[in-house]
C-alpha cells in the first residue's frame, strides 16, 4: 500500500549521524523533506546529497528541514557528512523499519540480481505532519531542483 498525498506521515524516531534521536512529529510547524536513499557515499547518493547541500539556503527560506534516511549506521553517516561537507541531518534506519513504513523498501533488480533495498523516493511533509507531495520521478542530479520547483508553486 503506497503512501498518498493528504494522509498523516508515519511518525518515527531514528538516530542521526551523532547518535541523537530525531522524531518526525517534533518537527510540526516546519515542512520536512524526507529523502530516502540507498547507501551513503555511493556515486548517485553523493550527487543527490550535494544538490540538497547546495540548495540549503533556499530550502531554509522556504521553512523546509531536510532529513536523509538510509539503512546505514550513524558512523557511516558521520563519515558521509564530513567527506561531502553536508549541512543537513542524516538518519540511520539500520533495520529499514522506517523504509518499510514509507513503502520504499522493495525488491530491486540490479545487474541481473534481485535483492531488497531502498527505492529512491522523497516525501514532502507539511507543517501539520501530512504528506504534501511524493517525489519518485527524478534523476539524482536534478532532485534538489525538482523539489525547489515544486515548493515554489505552493
PDB file of C-alpha atoms in Angstrom:
ATOM      1  CA  UNK A   1       0.000   0.000   0.000  1.00  0.00           C
ATOM      2  CA  UNK A   2       1.570   3.256  -1.119  1.00  0.00           C
ATOM      3  CA  UNK A   3       1.593   6.405   0.960  1.00  0.00           C
ATOM      4  CA  UNK A   4      -0.691   9.014  -0.550  1.00  0.00           C
ATOM      5  CA  UNK A   5      -0.794  12.784  -0.543  1.00  0.00           C
ATOM      6  CA  UNK A   6      -3.016  14.054   2.267  1.00  0.00           C
ATOM      7  CA  UNK A   7      -2.501  11.213   4.700  1.00  0.00           C
ATOM      8  CA  UNK A   8      -0.687  11.630   8.001  1.00  0.00           C
ATOM      9  CA  UNK A   9       3.021  10.919   7.638  1.00  0.00           C
ATOM     10  CA  UNK A  10       4.005   7.815   9.610  1.00  0.00           C
ATOM     11  CA  UNK A  11       5.842   9.015  12.707  1.00  0.00           C
ATOM     12  CA  UNK A  12       9.217   7.623  13.699  1.00  0.00           C
ATOM     13  CA  UNK A  13      12.285   8.193  15.828  1.00  0.00           C
ATOM     14  CA  UNK A  14      15.711   7.406  14.346  1.00  0.00           C
ATOM     15  CA  UNK A  15      19.279   8.150  15.385  1.00  0.00           C
ATOM     16  CA  UNK A  16      21.079  10.877  13.483  1.00  0.00           C
ATOM     17  CA  UNK A  17      24.726  10.905  12.444  1.00  0.00           C
ATOM     18  CA  UNK A  18      25.686  11.830  16.022  1.00  0.00           C
ATOM     19  CA  UNK A  19      23.509   9.055  17.533  1.00  0.00           C
ATOM     20  CA  UNK A  20      20.957  11.607  18.784  1.00  0.00           C
ATOM     21  CA  UNK A  21      17.285  10.639  18.433  1.00  0.00           C
ATOM     22  CA  UNK A  22      15.199  12.609  15.916  1.00  0.00           C
ATOM     23  CA  UNK A  23      11.399  12.288  15.946  1.00  0.00           C
ATOM     24  CA  UNK A  24       9.415  13.391  12.911  1.00  0.00           C
ATOM     25  CA  UNK A  25       6.371  14.614  14.879  1.00  0.00           C
ATOM     26  CA  UNK A  26       8.582  17.042  16.811  1.00  0.00           C
ATOM     27  CA  UNK A  27       9.115  18.992  13.562  1.00  0.00           C
ATOM     28  CA  UNK A  28       5.482  20.147  13.351  1.00  0.00           C
ATOM     29  CA  UNK A  29       5.341  23.790  12.319  1.00  0.00           C
ATOM     30  CA  UNK A  30       8.005  23.240   9.664  1.00  0.00           C
ATOM     31  CA  UNK A  31       7.930  21.397   6.379  1.00  0.00           C
ATOM     32  CA  UNK A  32      10.162  18.322   6.239  1.00  0.00           C
ATOM     33  CA  UNK A  33      11.698  16.742   3.175  1.00  0.00           C
ATOM     34  CA  UNK A  34      12.286  13.063   3.948  1.00  0.00           C
ATOM     35  CA  UNK A  35      14.529  11.731   1.254  1.00  0.00           C
ATOM     36  CA  UNK A  36      15.211   8.015   1.243  1.00  0.00           C
ATOM     37  CA  UNK A  37      18.418   6.922  -0.471  1.00  0.00           C
ATOM     38  CA  UNK A  38      20.100   3.502  -0.810  1.00  0.00           C
ATOM     39  CA  UNK A  39      23.568   3.992   0.699  1.00  0.00           C
ATOM     40  CA  UNK A  40      25.884   6.755   1.903  1.00  0.00           C
ATOM     41  CA  UNK A  41      28.997   7.569  -0.133  1.00  0.00           C
ATOM     42  CA  UNK A  42      27.837   5.877  -3.342  1.00  0.00           C
ATOM     43  CA  UNK A  43      28.027   7.949  -6.551  1.00  0.00           C
ATOM     44  CA  UNK A  44      24.295   8.608  -7.061  1.00  0.00           C
ATOM     45  CA  UNK A  45      23.638   9.245  -3.389  1.00  0.00           C
ATOM     46  CA  UNK A  46      26.581  11.656  -3.219  1.00  0.00           C
ATOM     47  CA  UNK A  47      25.320  13.668  -6.212  1.00  0.00           C
ATOM     48  CA  UNK A  48      21.837  13.842  -4.690  1.00  0.00           C
ATOM     49  CA  UNK A  49      23.164  14.915  -1.271  1.00  0.00           C
ATOM     50  CA  UNK A  50      25.429  17.603  -2.748  1.00  0.00           C
ATOM     51  CA  UNK A  51      22.470  19.092  -4.644  1.00  0.00           C
ATOM     52  CA  UNK A  52      20.500  19.379  -1.406  1.00  0.00           C
ATOM     53  CA  UNK A  53      23.552  20.742   0.401  1.00  0.00           C
ATOM     54  CA  UNK A  54      23.971  23.463  -2.218  1.00  0.00           C
ATOM     55  CA  UNK A  55      20.238  24.327  -2.027  1.00  0.00           C
ATOM     56  CA  UNK A  56      20.078  24.616   1.773  1.00  0.00           C
ATOM     57  CA  UNK A  57      19.754  28.415   1.863  1.00  0.00           C
ATOM     58  CA  UNK A  58      16.748  28.269  -0.475  1.00  0.00           C
ATOM     59  CA  UNK A  59      15.207  25.353   1.440  1.00  0.00           C
ATOM     60  CA  UNK A  60      15.697  27.160   4.760  1.00  0.00           C
ATOM     61  CA  UNK A  61      13.956  30.247   3.320  1.00  0.00           C
ATOM     62  CA  UNK A  62      11.004  28.003   2.431  1.00  0.00           C
ATOM     63  CA  UNK A  63      10.865  26.616   6.029  1.00  0.00           C
ATOM     64  CA  UNK A  64      11.968  23.110   4.923  1.00  0.00           C
ATOM     65  CA  UNK A  65      14.034  20.767   7.109  1.00  0.00           C
ATOM     66  CA  UNK A  66      15.934  18.126   5.112  1.00  0.00           C
ATOM     67  CA  UNK A  67      16.256  14.628   6.577  1.00  0.00           C
ATOM     68  CA  UNK A  68      18.134  11.985   4.601  1.00  0.00           C
ATOM     69  CA  UNK A  69      17.252   8.394   5.545  1.00  0.00           C
ATOM     70  CA  UNK A  70      19.223   5.273   4.649  1.00  0.00           C
ATOM     71  CA  UNK A  71      19.946   1.857   6.175  1.00  0.00           C
ATOM     72  CA  UNK A  72      23.476   2.994   7.113  1.00  0.00           C
ATOM     73  CA  UNK A  73      24.975   3.175  10.611  1.00  0.00           C
ATOM     74  CA  UNK A  74      25.378   6.555  12.353  1.00  0.00           C
ATOM     75  CA  UNK A  75      29.174   6.203  11.925  1.00  0.00           C
ATOM     76  CA  UNK A  76      28.825   5.806   8.132  1.00  0.00           C
ATOM     77  CA  UNK A  77      26.536   8.833   8.083  1.00  0.00           C
ATOM     78  CA  UNK A  78      29.082  10.909  10.015  1.00  0.00           C
ATOM     79  CA  UNK A  79      31.781   9.964   7.504  1.00  0.00           C
ATOM     80  CA  UNK A  80      29.466  10.879   4.592  1.00  0.00           C
ATOM     81  CA  UNK A  81      28.625  14.258   6.141  1.00  0.00           C
ATOM     82  CA  UNK A  82      32.261  15.065   6.857  1.00  0.00           C
ATOM     83  CA  UNK A  83      33.565  13.972   3.462  1.00  0.00           C
ATOM     84  CA  UNK A  84      30.865  15.823   1.475  1.00  0.00           C
ATOM     85  CA  UNK A  85      30.504  18.775   3.901  1.00  0.00           C
ATOM     86  CA  UNK A  86      26.772  18.145   4.169  1.00  0.00           C
ATOM     87  CA  UNK A  87      24.748  20.724   6.087  1.00  0.00           C
ATOM     88  CA  UNK A  88      21.625  18.752   6.965  1.00  0.00           C
ATOM     89  CA  UNK A  89      20.674  15.777   9.124  1.00  0.00           C
ATOM     90  CA  UNK A  90      21.066  12.160   8.060  1.00  0.00           C
ATOM     91  CA  UNK A  91      19.178   9.401   9.867  1.00  0.00           C
ATOM     92  CA  UNK A  92      20.170   5.759  10.351  1.00  0.00           C
ATOM     93  CA  UNK A  93      17.406   3.253   9.584  1.00  0.00           C
ATOM     94  CA  UNK A  94      19.595   0.190  10.078  1.00  0.00           C
ATOM     95  CA  UNK A  95      16.716  -2.286  10.343  1.00  0.00           C
ATOM     96  CA  UNK A  96      14.876  -0.480   7.493  1.00  0.00           C
ATOM     97  CA  UNK A  97      11.696  -0.285   9.620  1.00  0.00           C
ATOM     98  CA  UNK A  98      11.019   3.327   8.591  1.00  0.00           C
ATOM     99  CA  UNK A  99      11.763   2.498   4.953  1.00  0.00           C
ATOM    100  CA  UNK A 100       9.123  -0.216   5.257  1.00  0.00           C
ATOM    101  CA  UNK A 101       6.607   2.202   6.855  1.00  0.00           C
ATOM    102  CA  UNK A 102       7.051   4.502   3.859  1.00  0.00           C
ATOM    103  CA  UNK A 103       6.944   1.575   1.390  1.00  0.00           C
ATOM    104  CA  UNK A 104      10.371   2.348  -0.097  1.00  0.00           C
ATOM    105  CA  UNK A 105      11.996  -0.964   0.986  1.00  0.00           C
ATOM    106  CA  UNK A 106      11.318  -3.075  -2.079  1.00  0.00           C
ATOM    107  CA  UNK A 107      12.650  -5.824  -4.290  1.00  0.00           C
ATOM    108  CA  UNK A 108      15.122  -4.259  -6.726  1.00  0.00           C
ATOM    109  CA  UNK A 109      16.889  -5.659  -9.753  1.00  0.00           C
ATOM    110  CA  UNK A 110      20.475  -4.605 -10.466  1.00  0.00           C
ATOM    111  CA  UNK A 111      22.813  -6.215 -12.980  1.00  0.00           C
ATOM    112  CA  UNK A 112      20.603  -9.298 -13.175  1.00  0.00           C
ATOM    113  CA  UNK A 113      20.439  -9.806  -9.412  1.00  0.00           C
ATOM    114  CA  UNK A 114      17.401  -9.221  -7.223  1.00  0.00           C
ATOM    115  CA  UNK A 115      17.622  -8.013  -3.640  1.00  0.00           C
ATOM    116  CA  UNK A 116      15.728  -5.881  -1.189  1.00  0.00           C
ATOM    117  CA  UNK A 117      16.757  -2.251  -0.948  1.00  0.00           C
ATOM    118  CA  UNK A 118      15.699   1.376  -0.791  1.00  0.00           C
ATOM    119  CA  UNK A 119      13.844   2.755  -3.788  1.00  0.00           C
ATOM    120  CA  UNK A 120      14.963   6.374  -4.036  1.00  0.00           C
ATOM    121  CA  UNK A 121      11.888   8.430  -3.036  1.00  0.00           C
ATOM    122  CA  UNK A 122      11.270  11.728  -1.237  1.00  0.00           C
ATOM    123  CA  UNK A 123       8.265  12.841   0.771  1.00  0.00           C
ATOM    124  CA  UNK A 124       7.392  16.451   1.499  1.00  0.00           C
ATOM    125  CA  UNK A 125       5.645  16.631   4.866  1.00  0.00           C
ATOM    126  CA  UNK A 126       3.610  19.779   5.568  1.00  0.00           C
ATOM    127  CA  UNK A 127       3.629  21.846   8.763  1.00  0.00           C
ATOM    128  CA  UNK A 128       0.812  19.718  10.211  1.00  0.00           C
ATOM    129  CA  UNK A 129       2.544  16.385   9.647  1.00  0.00           C
ATOM    130  CA  UNK A 130       0.673  15.339   6.490  1.00  0.00           C
ATOM    131  CA  UNK A 131       2.137  14.086   3.211  1.00  0.00           C
ATOM    132  CA  UNK A 132       2.095  17.090   0.878  1.00  0.00           C
ATOM    133  CA  UNK A 133       3.890  15.591  -2.117  1.00  0.00           C
ATOM    134  CA  UNK A 134       5.743  12.420  -3.157  1.00  0.00           C
ATOM    135  CA  UNK A 135       8.790  12.760  -5.415  1.00  0.00           C
ATOM    136  CA  UNK A 136       9.606   9.493  -7.165  1.00  0.00           C
ATOM    137  CA  UNK A 137      10.474  10.519 -10.716  1.00  0.00           C
ATOM    138  CA  UNK A 138      13.763  12.416 -10.812  1.00  0.00           C
ATOM    139  CA  UNK A 139      17.434  11.996 -11.587  1.00  0.00           C
ATOM    140  CA  UNK A 140      19.828  12.245  -8.640  1.00  0.00           C
ATOM    141  CA  UNK A 141      21.498  15.324 -10.146  1.00  0.00           C
ATOM    142  CA  UNK A 142      18.116  17.103 -10.542  1.00  0.00           C
ATOM    143  CA  UNK A 143      16.424  16.026  -7.299  1.00  0.00           C
ATOM    144  CA  UNK A 144      17.049  19.305  -5.454  1.00  0.00           C
ATOM    145  CA  UNK A 145      15.714  21.354  -8.387  1.00  0.00           C
ATOM    146  CA  UNK A 146      12.571  19.213  -8.721  1.00  0.00           C
ATOM    147  CA  UNK A 147      11.906  19.788  -5.008  1.00  0.00           C
ATOM    148  CA  UNK A 148      12.561  23.539  -5.213  1.00  0.00           C
ATOM    149  CA  UNK A 149      10.416  23.908  -8.330  1.00  0.00           C
ATOM    150  CA  UNK A 150       7.507  22.196  -6.548  1.00  0.00           C
ATOM    151  CA  UNK A 151       7.946  24.284  -3.383  1.00  0.00           C
ATOM    152  CA  UNK A 152       7.844  27.489  -5.420  1.00  0.00           C
ATOM    153  CA  UNK A 153       4.375  26.528  -6.743  1.00  0.00           C
ATOM    154  CA  UNK A 154       2.887  26.460  -3.225  1.00  0.00           C
TER     155      UNK A 154
END
